[in-house]
Amino acid sequence: MIRVLLADDHAVMRECLLHILEAAQAFVVAGQAHDGESTLALVCETDADVLVLDLTMPAGAGIGLIERVRAANPRLRVLVLSMHAEPHVMERAFRAGATGYLTKESAAVELVAAVRKVACGELYADPGQAGSRQPREGPAARRPQAELTSREREVLHRLAAGESSRRIAQALDLTPQTISTHKKRILEKLALANDAALIRYALRNGFGEDTDDPSRH
């Protein structure tokens, strides 16, 4: 079972999160906090895998609380659950050490998926924001592309260069179905919503350059 801590200043929100997580039958809520100071005390006193953290609580909350939590308990993974959907807020959270970011408009199934991924050490970005800006490295964050296999990186490189799935399949002596499987896994690992977001990500991260040498990325 994945042990989860909840930090939100609204009791109703905490009860809602508790219900969602317990209904999934894969989590146990090990503790709750209602402000920044009680959150710090909780993470120091309670053994857990993931902290679901609201940024707008009183008494020392905000982006700075992520850094304080990470300093107090480096092993604990932080999933921010925020009302702020602006990409720059998400980026600041990742830079501060968050492992995941989800808005409060998200569906229950997205929360469950996010907690699962974060607990496994993966980065998770809100699907509504993933296409516009990817999380950058922070104290707790690894580059998402580091999770890709060499074959997945090659497929991503060729997609960014404008090659079709059929052409990639021919070049790599694979079936189009295999290329589709690689694309699906890449989307999952990079927490991207669709092919358009995938291409934007690849181009921003230099995967569209020097097609003859994809291994250099």
CSV table of C-alpha atoms in Angstrom, one decimal:
chain,number,residue,atom,x,y,z
A,1,MET,CA,0.0,0.0,0.0
A,2,ILE,CA,1.2,3.5,-0.8
A,3,ARG,CA,1.3,5.7,2.3
A,4,VAL,CA,0.0,9.2,1.6
A,5,LEU,CA,-0.1,12.5,3.6
A,6,LEU,CA,-2.7,15.1,2.9
A,7,ALA,CA,-2.1,18.9,3.4
A,8,ASP,CA,-4.9,21.3,2.7
A,9,ASP,CA,-6.5,24.0,4.9
A,10,HIS,CA,-10.0,23.0,3.9
A,11,ALA,CA,-11.4,20.0,5.8
A,12,VAL,CA,-13.9,19.2,3.1
A,13,MET,CA,-11.1,18.9,0.5
A,14,ARG,CA,-9.1,16.6,2.7
A,15,GLU,CA,-12.2,14.4,3.3
A,16,CYS,CA,-12.8,14.3,-0.5
A,17,LEU,CA,-9.2,13.3,-1.2
A,18,LEU,CA,-9.3,10.7,1.6
A,19,HIS,CA,-12.5,9.2,0.0
A,20,ILE,CA,-10.9,9.1,-3.5
A,21,LEU,CA,-7.7,7.5,-2.4
A,22,GLU,CA,-9.3,4.9,-0.1
A,23,ALA,CA,-11.8,3.9,-2.8
A,24,ALA,CA,-8.8,3.0,-5.1
A,25,GLN,CA,-7.8,0.4,-2.5
A,26,ALA,CA,-4.1,1.0,-3.2
A,27,PHE,CA,-3.4,3.8,-0.7
A,28,VAL,CA,-3.5,4.4,3.0
A,29,VAL,CA,-3.8,8.0,4.3
A,30,ALA,CA,-1.2,8.1,7.1
A,31,GLY,CA,-1.9,11.7,8.2
A,32,GLN,CA,-3.4,15.1,7.5
A,33,ALA,CA,-2.3,18.7,8.0
A,34,HIS,CA,-4.1,22.0,7.7
A,35,ASP,CA,-1.3,24.6,7.3
A,36,GLY,CA,2.4,25.0,6.6
A,37,GLU,CA,3.7,24.4,10.1
A,38,SER,CA,1.5,21.4,10.8
A,39,THR,CA,2.6,20.0,7.4
A,40,LEU,CA,6.3,20.3,8.4
A,41,ALA,CA,5.6,18.6,11.7
A,42,LEU,CA,3.7,15.8,9.9
A,43,VAL,CA,6.4,15.0,7.4
A,44,CYS,CA,9.0,14.8,10.1
A,45,GLU,CA,6.9,12.5,12.4
A,46,THR,CA,5.2,10.2,9.9
A,47,ASP,CA,6.5,7.6,7.5
A,48,ALA,CA,4.9,8.0,4.1
A,49,ASP,CA,5.6,7.8,0.4
A,50,VAL,CA,3.8,10.8,-1.0
A,51,LEU,CA,2.6,14.2,0.3
A,52,VAL,CA,-0.4,15.7,-1.6
A,53,LEU,CA,0.2,19.4,-1.0
A,54,ASP,CA,-2.0,22.5,-1.4
A,55,LEU,CA,0.1,25.6,-2.0
A,56,THR,CA,-2.4,28.2,-0.6
A,57,MET,CA,-2.6,27.2,3.0
A,58,PRO,CA,-1.8,29.7,5.9
A,59,ALA,CA,1.3,29.6,8.2
A,60,GLY,CA,4.2,29.2,5.9
A,61,ALA,CA,2.8,27.6,2.8
A,62,GLY,CA,3.5,28.4,-0.8
A,63,ILE,CA,6.4,27.3,-3.1
A,64,GLY,CA,8.8,27.7,-0.2
A,65,LEU,CA,7.0,25.0,1.7
A,66,ILE,CA,8.1,22.5,-0.9
A,67,GLU,CA,11.7,23.2,-0.3
A,68,ARG,CA,11.2,23.0,3.5
A,69,VAL,CA,9.5,19.6,3.1
A,70,ARG,CA,12.2,18.3,0.9
A,71,ALA,CA,14.9,19.4,3.3
A,72,ALA,CA,13.0,17.8,6.3
A,73,ASN,CA,12.3,14.6,4.5
A,74,PRO,CA,14.3,14.1,1.2
A,75,ARG,CA,12.7,10.7,0.5
A,76,LEU,CA,9.2,12.0,0.6
A,77,ARG,CA,7.7,12.7,-2.9
A,78,VAL,CA,5.6,15.9,-3.2
A,79,LEU,CA,2.5,16.0,-5.4
A,80,VAL,CA,1.2,19.6,-5.6
A,81,LEU,CA,-2.6,19.8,-5.8
A,82,SER,CA,-3.3,23.5,-6.6
A,83,MET,CA,-6.0,25.8,-7.9
A,84,HIS,CA,-3.3,27.5,-10.0
A,85,ALA,CA,-3.3,26.3,-13.6
A,86,GLU,CA,-0.7,28.7,-14.9
A,87,PRO,CA,2.3,26.9,-16.4
A,88,HIS,CA,4.8,29.2,-14.6
A,89,VAL,CA,3.5,28.2,-11.2
A,90,MET,CA,3.9,24.5,-12.1
A,91,GLU,CA,7.4,25.1,-13.3
A,92,ARG,CA,8.3,26.9,-10.1
A,93,ALA,CA,6.9,24.0,-8.1
A,94,PHE,CA,9.1,21.5,-10.0
A,95,ARG,CA,12.2,23.7,-9.5
A,96,ALA,CA,11.5,23.8,-5.8
A,97,GLY,CA,11.5,20.0,-5.7
A,98,ALA,CA,8.0,18.8,-6.4
A,99,THR,CA,7.7,15.5,-8.2
A,100,GLY,CA,4.2,16.1,-9.5
A,101,TYR,CA,1.7,18.9,-10.2
A,102,LEU,CA,-2.1,18.6,-10.6
A,103,THR,CA,-4.8,21.2,-10.6
A,104,LYS,CA,-7.9,20.9,-8.4
A,105,GLU,CA,-10.0,20.8,-11.6
A,106,SER,CA,-8.6,17.4,-12.3
A,107,ALA,CA,-10.8,14.3,-12.2
A,108,ALA,CA,-10.5,11.7,-9.4
A,109,VAL,CA,-8.9,9.2,-11.8
A,110,GLU,CA,-6.2,11.7,-12.6
A,111,LEU,CA,-5.4,12.1,-8.9
A,112,VAL,CA,-5.1,8.4,-8.4
A,113,ALA,CA,-2.8,8.1,-11.5
A,114,ALA,CA,-0.7,11.0,-10.3
A,115,VAL,CA,-0.2,9.6,-6.8
A,116,ARG,CA,0.7,6.2,-8.3
A,117,LYS,CA,3.3,7.6,-10.7
A,118,VAL,CA,4.9,10.0,-8.1
A,119,ALA,CA,5.1,7.1,-5.6
A,120,CYS,CA,7.1,5.2,-8.2
A,121,GLY,CA,9.6,8.0,-8.6
A,122,GLU,CA,8.2,9.3,-11.9
A,123,LEU,CA,7.4,13.0,-12.7
A,124,TYR,CA,3.8,13.8,-13.2
A,125,ALA,CA,2.6,17.0,-14.9
A,126,ASP,CA,-1.1,18.0,-15.2
A,127,PRO,CA,-2.3,16.8,-18.6
A,128,GLY,CA,-3.8,20.2,-19.2
A,129,GLN,CA,-0.4,21.8,-18.8
A,130,ALA,CA,2.0,19.2,-20.1
A,131,GLY,CA,1.8,20.3,-23.7
A,132,SER,CA,2.6,24.0,-23.0
A,133,ARG,CA,5.6,23.5,-20.7
A,134,GLN,CA,7.5,20.6,-19.3
A,135,PRO,CA,8.8,20.3,-15.7
A,136,ARG,CA,12.5,21.3,-15.4
A,137,GLU,CA,15.0,19.9,-13.1
A,138,GLY,CA,14.7,20.6,-9.4
A,139,PRO,CA,16.2,19.0,-6.3
A,140,ALA,CA,13.8,16.0,-6.5
A,141,ALA,CA,13.3,15.9,-10.3
A,142,ARG,CA,15.0,13.9,-12.9
A,143,ARG,CA,15.0,14.8,-16.6
A,144,PRO,CA,11.9,12.9,-18.0
A,145,GLN,CA,13.8,12.0,-21.2
A,146,ALA,CA,16.3,10.1,-19.0
A,147,GLU,CA,13.5,7.5,-18.5
A,148,LEU,CA,13.4,6.7,-22.2
A,149,THR,CA,15.0,3.6,-23.7
A,150,SER,CA,17.5,4.1,-26.6
A,151,ARG,CA,14.9,2.9,-29.1
A,152,GLU,CA,12.2,5.3,-27.7
A,153,ARG,CA,14.7,8.1,-28.0
A,154,GLU,CA,15.4,7.2,-31.6
A,155,VAL,CA,11.7,7.1,-32.4
A,156,LEU,CA,11.2,10.5,-30.7
A,157,HIS,CA,14.1,11.9,-32.6
A,158,ARG,CA,12.7,10.8,-35.9
A,159,LEU,CA,9.2,12.1,-35.1
A,160,ALA,CA,10.6,15.5,-34.3
A,161,ALA,CA,12.5,15.4,-37.6
A,162,GLY,CA,9.1,15.1,-39.4
A,163,GLU,CA,9.1,11.4,-40.3
A,164,SER,CA,5.9,9.5,-40.4
A,165,SER,CA,5.3,6.4,-38.3
A,166,ARG,CA,5.4,4.2,-41.4
A,167,ARG,CA,8.7,5.7,-42.5
A,168,ILE,CA,10.2,5.2,-39.1
A,169,ALA,CA,9.0,1.6,-39.1
A,170,GLN,CA,10.7,1.0,-42.4
A,171,ALA,CA,14.0,2.7,-41.3
A,172,LEU,CA,14.2,0.7,-38.1
A,173,ASP,CA,12.9,-2.5,-39.6
A,174,LEU,CA,9.9,-2.6,-37.3
A,175,THR,CA,6.1,-2.7,-37.8
A,176,PRO,CA,4.0,0.4,-37.7
A,177,GLN,CA,2.2,-1.2,-34.7
A,178,THR,CA,5.5,-1.4,-32.8
A,179,ILE,CA,6.2,2.3,-33.5
A,180,SER,CA,2.7,3.2,-32.2
A,181,THR,CA,3.5,1.2,-29.0
A,182,HIS,CA,6.8,3.1,-28.6
A,183,LYS,CA,4.9,6.4,-29.1
A,184,LYS,CA,2.3,5.5,-26.4
A,185,ARG,CA,5.1,4.6,-23.9
A,186,ILE,CA,6.9,7.9,-24.7
A,187,LEU,CA,3.7,9.9,-24.1
A,188,GLU,CA,3.2,8.1,-20.7
A,189,LYS,CA,6.8,8.5,-19.6
A,190,LEU,CA,6.8,12.2,-20.5
A,191,ALA,CA,3.3,12.8,-19.1
A,192,LEU,CA,2.2,14.3,-22.5
A,193,ALA,CA,-1.4,14.4,-23.6
A,194,ASN,CA,-1.2,13.9,-27.4
A,195,ASP,CA,1.1,13.7,-30.4
A,196,ALA,CA,1.1,17.5,-30.9
A,197,ALA,CA,2.4,18.0,-27.3
A,198,LEU,CA,5.0,15.3,-28.0
A,199,ILE,CA,6.4,17.0,-31.0
A,200,ARG,CA,6.5,20.4,-29.2
A,201,TYR,CA,8.4,18.7,-26.4
A,202,ALA,CA,10.8,17.0,-28.7
A,203,LEU,CA,11.6,20.2,-30.7
A,204,ARG,CA,12.1,22.2,-27.5
A,205,ASN,CA,14.5,19.6,-26.2
A,206,GLY,CA,16.6,19.3,-29.4
A,207,PHE,CA,15.4,15.9,-30.6
A,208,GLY,CA,14.8,17.3,-34.1
A,209,GLU,CA,18.5,17.9,-34.8
A,210,ASP,CA,21.0,15.8,-36.6
A,211,THR,CA,18.8,12.9,-37.7
A,212,ASP,CA,21.8,10.7,-38.4
A,213,ASP,CA,22.9,10.7,-34.8
A,214,PRO,CA,20.0,10.4,-32.4
A,215,SER,CA,22.1,8.8,-29.7
A,216,ARG,CA,23.7,12.1,-28.8
A,217,HIS,CA,20.6,13.4,-27.0
